[in-house]
mmCIF file of C-alpha atoms and ligand atoms in Angstrom:
data_model
loop_
_atom_site.group_PDB
_atom_site.id
_atom_site.type_symbol
_atom_site.label_atom_id
_atom_site.label_comp_id
_atom_site.label_asym_id
_atom_site.label_seq_id
_atom_site.Cartn_x
_atom_site.Cartn_y
_atom_site.Cartn_z
ATOM 1 C CA UNK A 1 -137.991 175.563 61.215
ATOM 2 C CA UNK A 2 -141.901 175.775 61.512
ATOM 3 C CA UNK A 3 -144.975 178.135 60.745
ATOM 4 C CA UNK A 4 -147.243 179.101 63.713
ATOM 5 C CA UNK A 5 -150.658 179.791 61.978
ATOM 6 C CA UNK A 6 -153.877 181.598 63.360
ATOM 7 C CA UNK A 7 -157.304 181.315 62.346
ATOM 8 C CA UNK A 8 -160.136 183.751 63.762
ATOM 9 C CA UNK A 9 -162.135 184.424 60.853
ATOM 10 C CA UNK A 10 -165.616 183.594 62.347
ATOM 11 C CA UNK A 11 -166.385 181.563 65.574
ATOM 12 C CA UNK A 12 -163.410 179.518 66.304
ATOM 13 C CA UNK A 13 -160.036 180.513 67.808
ATOM 14 C CA UNK A 14 -157.534 178.241 66.247
ATOM 15 C CA UNK A 15 -153.499 178.342 66.431
ATOM 16 C CA UNK A 16 -151.473 175.543 65.004
ATOM 17 C CA UNK A 17 -147.834 174.896 64.289
ATOM 18 C CA UNK A 18 -146.920 173.220 60.900
ATOM 19 C CA UNK A 19 -143.626 171.817 59.742
ATOM 20 C CA UNK A 20 -142.875 170.062 56.578
ATOM 21 C CA UNK A 21 -146.457 169.742 55.737
ATOM 22 C CA UNK A 22 -147.191 168.335 58.751
ATOM 23 C CA UNK A 23 -149.559 169.522 61.474
ATOM 24 C CA UNK A 24 -147.783 168.940 64.720
ATOM 25 C CA UNK A 25 -150.529 170.630 67.008
ATOM 26 C CA UNK A 26 -154.030 172.203 65.657
ATOM 27 C CA UNK A 27 -155.821 173.528 68.754
ATOM 28 C CA UNK A 28 -159.472 174.676 67.928
ATOM 29 C CA UNK A 29 -161.375 176.659 70.787
ATOM 30 C CA UNK A 30 -165.158 176.630 69.088
ATOM 31 C CA UNK A 31 -167.564 179.576 70.363
ATOM 32 C CA UNK A 32 -170.358 177.555 69.109
ATOM 33 C CA UNK A 33 -172.168 177.208 72.427
ATOM 34 C CA UNK A 34 -171.605 180.975 73.101
ATOM 35 C CA UNK A 35 -173.547 181.937 70.093
ATOM 36 C CA UNK A 36 -175.940 179.227 70.268
ATOM 37 C CA UNK A 37 -178.666 181.113 72.305
ATOM 38 C CA UNK A 38 -178.658 183.842 69.652
ATOM 39 C CA UNK A 39 -179.381 181.330 67.106
ATOM 40 C CA UNK A 40 -175.948 182.592 64.846
ATOM 41 C CA UNK A 41 -172.761 184.131 65.424
ATOM 42 C CA UNK A 42 -172.654 187.530 67.261
ATOM 43 C CA UNK A 43 -169.940 189.361 65.541
ATOM 44 C CA UNK A 44 -169.060 191.661 68.672
ATOM 45 C CA UNK A 45 -169.136 188.415 70.826
ATOM 46 C CA UNK A 46 -166.849 186.431 68.738
ATOM 47 C CA UNK A 47 -164.250 189.147 68.534
ATOM 48 C CA UNK A 48 -164.351 189.379 72.324
ATOM 49 C CA UNK A 49 -163.826 185.689 72.635
ATOM 50 C CA UNK A 50 -160.921 185.675 70.132
ATOM 51 C CA UNK A 51 -159.506 188.028 72.063
ATOM 52 C CA UNK A 52 -159.857 186.075 75.506
ATOM 53 C CA UNK A 53 -158.724 182.758 73.876
ATOM 54 C CA UNK A 54 -156.192 183.754 71.397
ATOM 55 C CA UNK A 55 -153.010 183.521 73.823
ATOM 56 C CA UNK A 56 -154.081 180.090 75.626
ATOM 57 C CA UNK A 57 -154.985 178.214 72.347
ATOM 58 C CA UNK A 58 -151.258 179.548 70.867
ATOM 59 C CA UNK A 59 -149.693 178.604 74.106
ATOM 60 C CA UNK A 60 -151.460 175.080 73.942
ATOM 61 C CA UNK A 61 -150.505 174.798 70.279
ATOM 62 C CA UNK A 62 -146.597 175.559 70.906
ATOM 63 C CA UNK A 63 -146.823 173.212 74.296
ATOM 64 C CA UNK A 64 -148.331 170.229 72.090
ATOM 65 C CA UNK A 65 -145.714 170.507 68.884
ATOM 66 C CA UNK A 66 -142.794 171.120 71.150
ATOM 67 C CA UNK A 67 -141.542 173.696 69.014
ATOM 68 C CA UNK A 68 -139.732 176.696 70.650
ATOM 69 C CA UNK A 69 -140.266 180.111 69.549
ATOM 70 C CA UNK A 70 -137.024 180.576 68.084
ATOM 71 C CA UNK A 71 -137.790 177.515 65.561
ATOM 72 C CA UNK A 72 -140.843 179.607 64.012
ATOM 73 C CA UNK A 73 -139.811 180.840 60.549
ATOM 74 C CA UNK A 74 -143.034 182.300 59.374
ATOM 75 C CA UNK A 75 -146.460 183.491 61.391
ATOM 76 C CA UNK A 76 -149.493 183.101 59.258
ATOM 77 C CA UNK A 77 -152.988 184.313 59.812
ATOM 78 C CA UNK A 78 -156.322 184.316 57.854
ATOM 79 C CA UNK A 79 -156.770 187.655 56.034
ATOM 80 C CA UNK A 80 -160.474 187.260 54.977
ATOM 81 C CA UNK A 81 -163.102 186.623 54.168
ATOM 82 C CA UNK A 82 -164.524 186.730 57.441
ATOM 83 C CA UNK A 83 -166.096 188.965 60.181
ATOM 84 C CA UNK A 84 -163.880 192.138 60.745
ATOM 85 C CA UNK A 85 -163.603 192.362 64.319
ATOM 86 C CA UNK A 86 -162.833 188.784 64.407
ATOM 87 C CA UNK A 87 -160.168 189.020 61.994
ATOM 88 C CA UNK A 88 -158.324 191.800 63.211
ATOM 89 C CA UNK A 89 -157.758 190.066 66.465
ATOM 90 C CA UNK A 90 -155.797 187.404 64.705
ATOM 91 C CA UNK A 91 -154.073 189.095 61.688
ATOM 92 C CA UNK A 92 -153.006 192.021 64.092
ATOM 93 C CA UNK A 93 -151.741 189.400 66.913
ATOM 94 C CA UNK A 94 -149.713 187.571 64.176
ATOM 95 C CA UNK A 95 -148.271 190.414 62.519
ATOM 96 C CA UNK A 96 -146.985 191.547 65.946
ATOM 97 C CA UNK A 97 -145.567 188.338 67.019
ATOM 98 C CA UNK A 98 -143.915 188.187 63.243
ATOM 99 C CA UNK A 99 -142.433 191.520 63.807
ATOM 100 C CA UNK A 100 -141.261 190.560 67.463
ATOM 101 C CA UNK A 101 -139.773 187.364 66.291
ATOM 102 C CA UNK A 102 -138.433 189.195 63.012
ATOM 103 C CA UNK A 103 -140.071 186.370 60.767
ATOM 104 C CA UNK A 104 -142.141 186.828 57.777
ATOM 105 C CA UNK A 105 -145.562 187.177 57.914
ATOM 106 C CA UNK A 106 -148.200 185.273 55.750
ATOM 107 C CA UNK A 107 -151.976 186.551 54.888
ATOM 108 C CA UNK A 108 -154.006 183.812 54.032
ATOM 109 C CA UNK A 109 -157.658 183.721 52.208
ATOM 110 C CA UNK A 110 -159.687 181.625 54.258
ATOM 111 C CA UNK A 111 -161.315 179.700 51.414
ATOM 112 C CA UNK A 112 -157.959 179.346 49.354
ATOM 113 C CA UNK A 113 -156.625 177.204 52.594
ATOM 114 C CA UNK A 114 -160.012 175.331 52.431
ATOM 115 C CA UNK A 115 -159.068 174.153 48.843
ATOM 116 C CA UNK A 116 -155.811 172.420 49.953
ATOM 117 C CA UNK A 117 -157.162 170.899 53.285
ATOM 118 C CA UNK A 118 -158.306 167.832 51.372
ATOM 119 C CA UNK A 119 -154.672 166.918 50.664
ATOM 120 C CA UNK A 120 -154.071 167.002 54.603
ATOM 121 C CA UNK A 121 -154.229 163.272 55.155
ATOM 122 C CA UNK A 122 -153.480 160.524 58.069
ATOM 123 C CA UNK A 123 -152.321 160.674 61.496
ATOM 124 C CA UNK A 124 -150.225 162.903 62.171
ATOM 125 C CA UNK A 125 -152.037 164.868 59.358
ATOM 126 C CA UNK A 126 -149.902 165.576 56.578
ATOM 127 C CA UNK A 127 -149.869 167.598 53.452
ATOM 128 C CA UNK A 128 -149.479 165.244 50.266
ATOM 129 C CA UNK A 129 -148.938 167.709 47.609
ATOM 130 C CA UNK A 130 -146.687 165.241 45.826
ATOM 131 C CA UNK A 131 -149.885 163.442 45.112
ATOM 132 C CA UNK A 132 -151.561 166.689 43.723
ATOM 133 C CA UNK A 133 -153.867 166.995 40.799
ATOM 134 C CA UNK A 134 -155.937 169.198 39.076
ATOM 135 C CA UNK A 135 -159.235 168.998 40.863
ATOM 136 C CA UNK A 136 -162.678 170.696 41.161
ATOM 137 C CA UNK A 137 -163.383 171.683 44.852
ATOM 138 C CA UNK A 138 -166.603 172.264 46.632
ATOM 139 C CA UNK A 139 -166.411 174.035 49.524
ATOM 140 C CA UNK A 140 -169.582 174.156 51.795
ATOM 141 C CA UNK A 141 -169.918 175.939 55.228
ATOM 142 C CA UNK A 142 -172.465 177.560 57.134
ATOM 143 C CA UNK A 143 -171.161 180.941 55.333
ATOM 144 C CA UNK A 144 -170.217 179.946 52.157
ATOM 145 C CA UNK A 145 -170.989 177.382 48.854
ATOM 146 C CA UNK A 146 -168.074 177.437 46.475
ATOM 147 C CA UNK A 147 -167.245 175.410 43.069
ATOM 148 C CA UNK A 148 -163.477 176.006 42.581
ATOM 149 C CA UNK A 149 -161.332 174.720 39.694
ATOM 150 C CA UNK A 150 -157.789 174.264 41.083
ATOM 151 C CA UNK A 151 -155.390 173.934 38.334
ATOM 152 C CA UNK A 152 -152.357 173.532 39.734
ATOM 153 C CA UNK A 153 -151.151 174.145 43.456
ATOM 154 C CA UNK A 154 -151.822 177.833 44.164
ATOM 155 C CA UNK A 155 -153.944 178.511 41.019
ATOM 156 C CA UNK A 156 -157.546 178.258 41.219
ATOM 157 C CA UNK A 157 -160.329 179.884 39.130
ATOM 158 C CA UNK A 158 -163.731 180.484 40.744
ATOM 159 C CA UNK A 159 -166.502 178.500 38.915
ATOM 160 C CA UNK A 160 -169.917 179.537 40.727
ATOM 161 C CA UNK A 161 -171.211 180.338 44.356
ATOM 162 C CA UNK A 162 -174.467 180.602 46.169
ATOM 163 C CA UNK A 163 -176.702 183.362 45.129
ATOM 164 C CA UNK A 164 -177.988 183.530 48.417
ATOM 165 C CA UNK A 165 -177.940 181.418 51.439
ATOM 166 C CA UNK A 166 -174.804 178.928 51.859
ATOM 167 C CA UNK A 167 -175.819 175.190 52.176
ATOM 168 C CA UNK A 168 -175.130 175.084 55.971
ATOM 169 C CA UNK A 169 -177.220 178.178 56.439
ATOM 170 C CA UNK A 170 -179.871 176.245 54.811
ATOM 171 C CA UNK A 171 -179.353 173.575 57.127
ATOM 172 C CA UNK A 172 -179.378 175.471 60.393
ATOM 173 C CA UNK A 173 -182.756 177.756 59.047
ATOM 174 C CA UNK A 174 -184.430 174.494 58.162
ATOM 175 C CA UNK A 175 -183.533 173.283 61.365
ATOM 176 C CA UNK A 176 -184.642 176.193 63.450
ATOM 177 C CA UNK A 177 -188.145 176.063 61.727
ATOM 178 C CA UNK A 178 -187.913 172.305 62.994
ATOM 179 C CA UNK A 179 -187.427 173.512 66.463
ATOM 180 C CA UNK A 180 -183.666 172.117 66.558
ATOM 181 C CA UNK A 181 -181.033 173.991 68.236
ATOM 182 C CA UNK A 182 -178.264 176.127 66.332
ATOM 183 C CA UNK A 183 -176.305 175.046 64.584
ATOM 184 C CA UNK A 184 -178.884 172.381 63.441
ATOM 185 C CA UNK A 185 -176.538 170.669 60.664
ATOM 186 C CA UNK A 186 -175.127 167.820 62.954
ATOM 187 C CA UNK A 187 -178.749 167.355 64.335
ATOM 188 C CA UNK A 188 -180.470 166.915 61.423
ATOM 189 C CA UNK A 189 -177.641 164.680 59.698
ATOM 190 C CA UNK A 190 -178.308 162.220 62.929
ATOM 191 C CA UNK A 191 -182.019 162.218 62.755
ATOM 192 C CA UNK A 192 -181.861 161.904 58.892
ATOM 193 C CA UNK A 193 -180.357 158.447 59.357
ATOM 194 C CA UNK A 194 -183.243 156.930 60.370
ATOM 195 C CA UNK A 195 -185.705 158.971 58.161
ATOM 196 C CA UNK A 196 -186.967 158.479 54.456
ATOM 197 C CA UNK A 197 -185.446 160.952 52.122
ATOM 198 C CA UNK A 198 -188.307 160.281 49.647
ATOM 199 C CA UNK A 199 -190.880 160.916 52.151
ATOM 200 C CA UNK A 200 -191.676 164.539 51.139
ATOM 201 C CA UNK A 201 -190.432 166.306 47.878
ATOM 202 C CA UNK A 202 -188.624 169.379 48.121
ATOM 203 C CA UNK A 203 -187.310 171.589 45.433
ATOM 204 C CA UNK A 204 -183.583 170.877 44.147
ATOM 205 C CA UNK A 205 -183.111 174.709 43.411
ATOM 206 C CA UNK A 206 -180.877 175.569 40.170
ATOM 207 C CA UNK A 207 -179.851 171.733 39.927
ATOM 208 C CA UNK A 208 -180.359 171.726 35.841
ATOM 209 C CA UNK A 209 -179.065 175.030 35.179
ATOM 210 C CA UNK A 210 -175.612 174.896 33.395
ATOM 211 C CA UNK A 211 -173.830 177.419 35.401
ATOM 212 C CA UNK A 212 -172.183 176.463 38.451
ATOM 213 C CA UNK A 213 -174.142 178.643 41.096
ATOM 214 C CA UNK A 214 -176.087 177.509 43.884
ATOM 215 C CA UNK A 215 -179.433 179.037 45.652
ATOM 216 C CA UNK A 216 -180.835 177.517 48.822
ATOM 217 C CA UNK A 217 -183.080 180.385 50.147
ATOM 218 C CA UNK A 218 -186.008 178.890 47.939
ATOM 219 C CA UNK A 219 -185.629 175.651 49.577
ATOM 220 C CA UNK A 220 -185.642 176.938 53.008
ATOM 221 C CA UNK A 221 -188.856 179.015 51.995
ATOM 222 C CA UNK A 222 -190.309 175.880 50.487
ATOM 223 C CA UNK A 223 -189.728 174.059 54.144
ATOM 224 C CA UNK A 224 -191.382 177.213 55.854
ATOM 225 C CA UNK A 225 -194.809 176.974 53.740
ATOM 226 C CA UNK A 226 -194.865 173.576 54.024
ATOM 227 C CA UNK A 227 -194.736 173.480 57.686
ATOM 228 C CA UNK A 228 -197.240 176.493 57.908
ATOM 229 C CA UNK A 229 -199.520 173.957 56.424
ATOM 230 C CA UNK A 230 -198.500 170.991 58.343
ATOM 231 C CA UNK A 231 -197.034 172.088 61.622
ATOM 232 C CA UNK A 232 -198.073 168.766 63.422
ATOM 233 C CA UNK A 233 -195.227 167.001 61.047
ATOM 234 C CA UNK A 234 -192.393 168.758 63.002
ATOM 235 C CA UNK A 235 -193.888 167.708 66.511
ATOM 236 C CA UNK A 236 -194.016 163.824 65.604
ATOM 237 C CA UNK A 237 -190.958 161.767 65.735
ATOM 238 C CA UNK A 238 -191.046 159.695 62.758
ATOM 239 C CA UNK A 239 -192.081 162.524 60.597
ATOM 240 C CA UNK A 240 -189.310 164.809 62.094
ATOM 241 C CA UNK A 241 -186.768 162.220 60.750
ATOM 242 C CA UNK A 242 -188.431 161.973 57.315
ATOM 243 C CA UNK A 243 -188.368 165.866 57.197
ATOM 244 C CA UNK A 244 -184.674 165.907 57.953
ATOM 245 C CA UNK A 245 -184.138 163.336 55.585
ATOM 246 C CA UNK A 246 -185.859 164.955 52.927
ATOM 247 C CA UNK A 247 -184.371 168.029 53.255
ATOM 248 C CA UNK A 248 -180.906 166.913 53.739
ATOM 249 C CA UNK A 249 -181.422 164.650 50.228
ATOM 250 C CA UNK A 250 -182.434 167.670 48.582
ATOM 251 C CA UNK A 251 -179.198 169.495 49.335
ATOM 252 C CA UNK A 252 -176.930 166.767 48.714
ATOM 253 C CA UNK A 253 -178.657 166.338 45.567
ATOM 254 C CA UNK A 254 -177.803 169.804 44.315
ATOM 255 C CA UNK A 255 -174.189 169.778 45.899
ATOM 256 C CA UNK A 256 -173.368 166.295 44.340
ATOM 257 C CA UNK A 257 -174.765 166.743 40.853
ATOM 258 C CA UNK A 258 -173.580 170.161 40.199
ATOM 259 C CA UNK A 259 -169.903 169.341 41.756
ATOM 260 C CA UNK A 260 -169.798 166.208 39.598
ATOM 261 C CA UNK A 261 -170.906 168.225 36.344
ATOM 262 C CA UNK A 262 -168.380 170.845 36.883
ATOM 263 C CA UNK A 263 -165.710 167.993 37.013
ATOM 264 C CA UNK A 264 -166.557 166.969 33.721
ATOM 265 C CA UNK A 265 -166.785 170.513 32.351
ATOM 266 C CA UNK A 266 -163.445 171.393 33.576
ATOM 267 C CA UNK A 267 -161.849 168.080 32.462
ATOM 268 C CA UNK A 268 -160.565 166.847 35.813
ATOM 269 C CA UNK A 269 -160.206 163.505 37.084
ATOM 270 C CA UNK A 270 -160.559 164.645 40.934
ATOM 271 C CA UNK A 271 -163.184 166.336 43.016
ATOM 272 C CA UNK A 272 -162.311 167.297 46.597
ATOM 273 C CA UNK A 273 -164.508 168.689 49.156
ATOM 274 C CA UNK A 274 -164.056 170.701 52.420
ATOM 275 C CA UNK A 275 -166.098 173.020 54.937
ATOM 276 C CA UNK A 276 -168.343 172.171 57.744
ATOM 277 C CA UNK A 277 -170.930 170.578 56.011
ATOM 278 C CA UNK A 278 -168.636 168.259 54.428
ATOM 279 C CA UNK A 279 -168.793 166.277 57.902
ATOM 280 C CA UNK A 280 -172.440 165.458 56.476
ATOM 281 C CA UNK A 281 -172.258 161.712 56.583
ATOM 282 C CA UNK A 282 -174.984 161.336 53.473
ATOM 283 C CA UNK A 283 -172.591 164.349 51.557
ATOM 284 C CA UNK A 284 -169.748 161.873 51.996
ATOM 285 C CA UNK A 285 -171.642 158.605 51.299
ATOM 286 C CA UNK A 286 -173.107 160.169 47.897
ATOM 287 C CA UNK A 287 -169.623 161.926 46.554
ATOM 288 C CA UNK A 288 -167.995 158.899 46.981
ATOM 289 C CA UNK A 289 -170.701 156.717 45.158
ATOM 290 C CA UNK A 290 -171.135 159.008 42.515
ATOM 291 C CA UNK A 291 -167.211 159.751 42.053
ATOM 292 C CA UNK A 292 -167.003 155.906 41.992
ATOM 293 C CA UNK A 293 -169.446 155.411 39.403
ATOM 294 C CA UNK A 294 -168.222 158.522 37.074
ATOM 295 C CA UNK A 295 -164.039 157.425 37.709
ATOM 296 C CA UNK A 296 -163.445 160.362 39.549
ATOM 297 C CA UNK A 297 -160.989 160.190 42.101
ATOM 298 C CA UNK A 298 -162.377 161.887 45.724
ATOM 299 C CA UNK A 299 -160.626 163.453 48.211
ATOM 300 C CA UNK A 300 -162.716 164.586 51.528
ATOM 301 C CA UNK A 301 -161.195 166.652 53.859
ATOM 302 C CA UNK A 302 -160.855 164.718 57.352
ATOM 303 C CA UNK A 303 -163.813 165.884 59.495
ATOM 304 C CA UNK A 304 -161.252 167.860 61.823
ATOM 305 C CA UNK A 305 -160.078 169.922 59.139
ATOM 306 C CA UNK A 306 -163.386 170.604 57.413
ATOM 307 C CA UNK A 307 -164.832 173.079 60.132
ATOM 308 C CA UNK A 308 -162.256 176.169 60.451
ATOM 309 C CA UNK A 309 -158.631 175.484 61.955
ATOM 310 C CA UNK A 310 -155.508 177.187 62.032
ATOM 311 C CA UNK A 311 -153.884 174.023 60.592
ATOM 312 C CA UNK A 312 -154.967 174.413 57.022
ATOM 313 C CA UNK A 313 -154.246 178.265 57.256
ATOM 314 C CA UNK A 314 -150.419 177.007 58.315
ATOM 315 C CA UNK A 315 -150.134 174.182 55.574
ATOM 316 C CA UNK A 316 -151.121 177.015 52.804
ATOM 317 C CA UNK A 317 -148.800 179.835 54.765
ATOM 318 C CA UNK A 318 -145.791 177.027 54.351
ATOM 319 C CA UNK A 319 -146.558 176.355 50.497
ATOM 320 C CA UNK A 320 -146.779 180.125 49.977
ATOM 321 C CA UNK A 321 -143.379 180.724 52.134
ATOM 322 C CA UNK A 322 -141.517 178.435 50.233
ATOM 323 C CA UNK A 323 -142.552 179.993 47.028
ATOM 324 C CA UNK A 324 -141.717 183.517 47.946
ATOM 325 C CA UNK A 325 -139.791 183.911 50.800
ATOM 326 C CA UNK A 326 -140.539 187.280 51.738
ATOM 327 C CA UNK A 327 -144.323 186.489 53.306
ATOM 328 C CA UNK A 328 -147.031 189.038 52.227
ATOM 329 C CA UNK A 329 -146.064 192.051 54.768
ATOM 330 C CA UNK A 330 -146.450 193.212 58.083
ATOM 331 C CA UNK A 331 -148.518 196.444 56.889
ATOM 332 C CA UNK A 332 -151.329 194.539 55.210
ATOM 333 C CA UNK A 333 -154.935 194.978 56.754
ATOM 334 C CA UNK A 334 -157.966 192.394 57.374
ATOM 335 C CA UNK A 335 -160.037 192.094 53.967
ATOM 336 C CA UNK A 336 -163.511 190.921 55.269
ATOM 337 C CA UNK A 337 -164.974 190.928 52.034
ATOM 338 C CA UNK A 338 -161.694 189.142 50.206
ATOM 339 C CA UNK A 339 -162.926 187.508 46.811
ATOM 340 C CA UNK A 340 -161.460 184.409 45.880
ATOM 341 C CA UNK A 341 -160.883 185.462 42.467
ATOM 342 C CA UNK A 342 -158.669 187.749 43.895
ATOM 343 C CA UNK A 343 -156.389 185.740 46.090
HETATM 344 O O1 KG4 B 1 -167.061 175.457 58.248
HETATM 345 P P1 KG4 B 1 -167.867 175.835 59.623
HETATM 346 O O2 KG4 B 1 -167.449 175.373 60.697
HETATM 347 O O3 KG4 B 1 -167.973 177.309 59.770
HETATM 348 C C1 KG4 B 1 -168.237 178.247 58.816
HETATM 349 O O4 KG4 B 1 -169.646 178.396 58.469
HETATM 350 O O5 KG4 B 1 -167.503 179.043 58.098
HETATM 351 O O6 KG4 B 1 -169.395 175.281 59.123
HETATM 352 C C2 KG4 B 1 -170.303 175.168 59.925
HETATM 353 C C3 KG4 B 1 -171.689 174.793 59.256
HETATM 354 C C4 KG4 B 1 -173.109 174.975 60.147
HETATM 355 O O7 KG4 B 1 -173.894 175.497 59.150
HETATM 356 C C5 KG4 B 1 -173.243 173.420 60.346
HETATM 357 O O8 KG4 B 1 -174.615 173.166 60.513
HETATM 358 C C6 KG4 B 1 -172.686 172.703 59.194
HETATM 359 O O9 KG4 B 1 -171.501 173.232 58.888
HETATM 360 N N1 KG4 B 1 -172.570 171.459 59.808
HETATM 361 C C7 KG4 B 1 -173.367 170.475 58.756
HETATM 362 C C8 KG4 B 1 -172.741 169.208 59.943
HETATM 363 N N2 KG4 B 1 -171.719 169.579 60.528
HETATM 364 C C9 KG4 B 1 -171.609 170.795 60.177
HETATM 365 N N3 KG4 B 1 -174.298 170.668 58.024
HETATM 366 C C10 KG4 B 1 -174.730 169.225 57.945
HETATM 367 N N4 KG4 B 1 -174.190 168.113 58.464
HETATM 368 C C11 KG4 B 1 -173.348 168.017 59.374
HETATM 369 N N5 KG4 B 1 -173.032 166.837 59.907
HETATM 370 ZN ZN1 ZN B 2 -164.240 177.847 56.791
#
């Protein structure tokens, strides 16, 4: 028996097949090129593209998994948060499928799924919940920056979130100021590898505040003013690399410092991280160094599971269906602004 899962909350159309915590197939069709010329995700285009891609993506996930439709035990989809039109395509298609197959439907909170993605490891990817331990989880993407205390499986408490821009948004907006293409995070990461992180001193917003919230818009603004006064620096290859390394270092300093402080305050011995920005090589390295120094176990989502994918949706749905056989209901609607506290 298997779970067929869909993810369409933003600009990735994804379908996955999960059995016994193992991801048998996880097909992701990214729309990033489509949105690149607009410098960000265009909601209407995203929804139309999901409509176009959902059936072929689901078909290839089923083909790759070798699972027959009669073996599907439950159908799952992201219910929120996300773009309304985009969510609607995945959720309503999944519910229609569940109705026809006479199987339970499970609506999943996108960030709750991110919380458990670091526990999915190995090749083939397998959820290892038998090794679960209470942790503080950092979710960093283009749309969100969250710190969450995960007390046990399916039990979490939001500690803090960003007051303005998300960390990924900061990478993307600063990258745009530097003349890099959207999304700029991966390119900044690459350029920063040969740059000097101490070349320029940018602010580390809220790093010393006792709460678990973040703010990245001030950092972006400070880069904007800096470039207004020194426009030539973004044009020259060496100083561009130094700028990327310095901004990246400011973002990573804040993320690492606040995550480890939250772990200490919550009294946990484990830190996890997921979301697109967790692909960042410096963030991965610095979290590893800091956690080793502080005797904290660290689980980073594998890069392919950091960005949005239906595999993580299916893994969480399977966990939920094991606890509550009836699913969450065919009548439920999308929740574009669904708060993690209410999941
Ligand atoms: O999770 P994700 O695929 O989509 C959502 O935002 O939901 O994350 C995309 C974000 C973008 O802002 C992108 O620039 C950032 O993750 N990102 C990175 C890296 N790879 C992706 N940021 C910094 N370094 C990277 N290597
Ligand atoms: Zn996400």
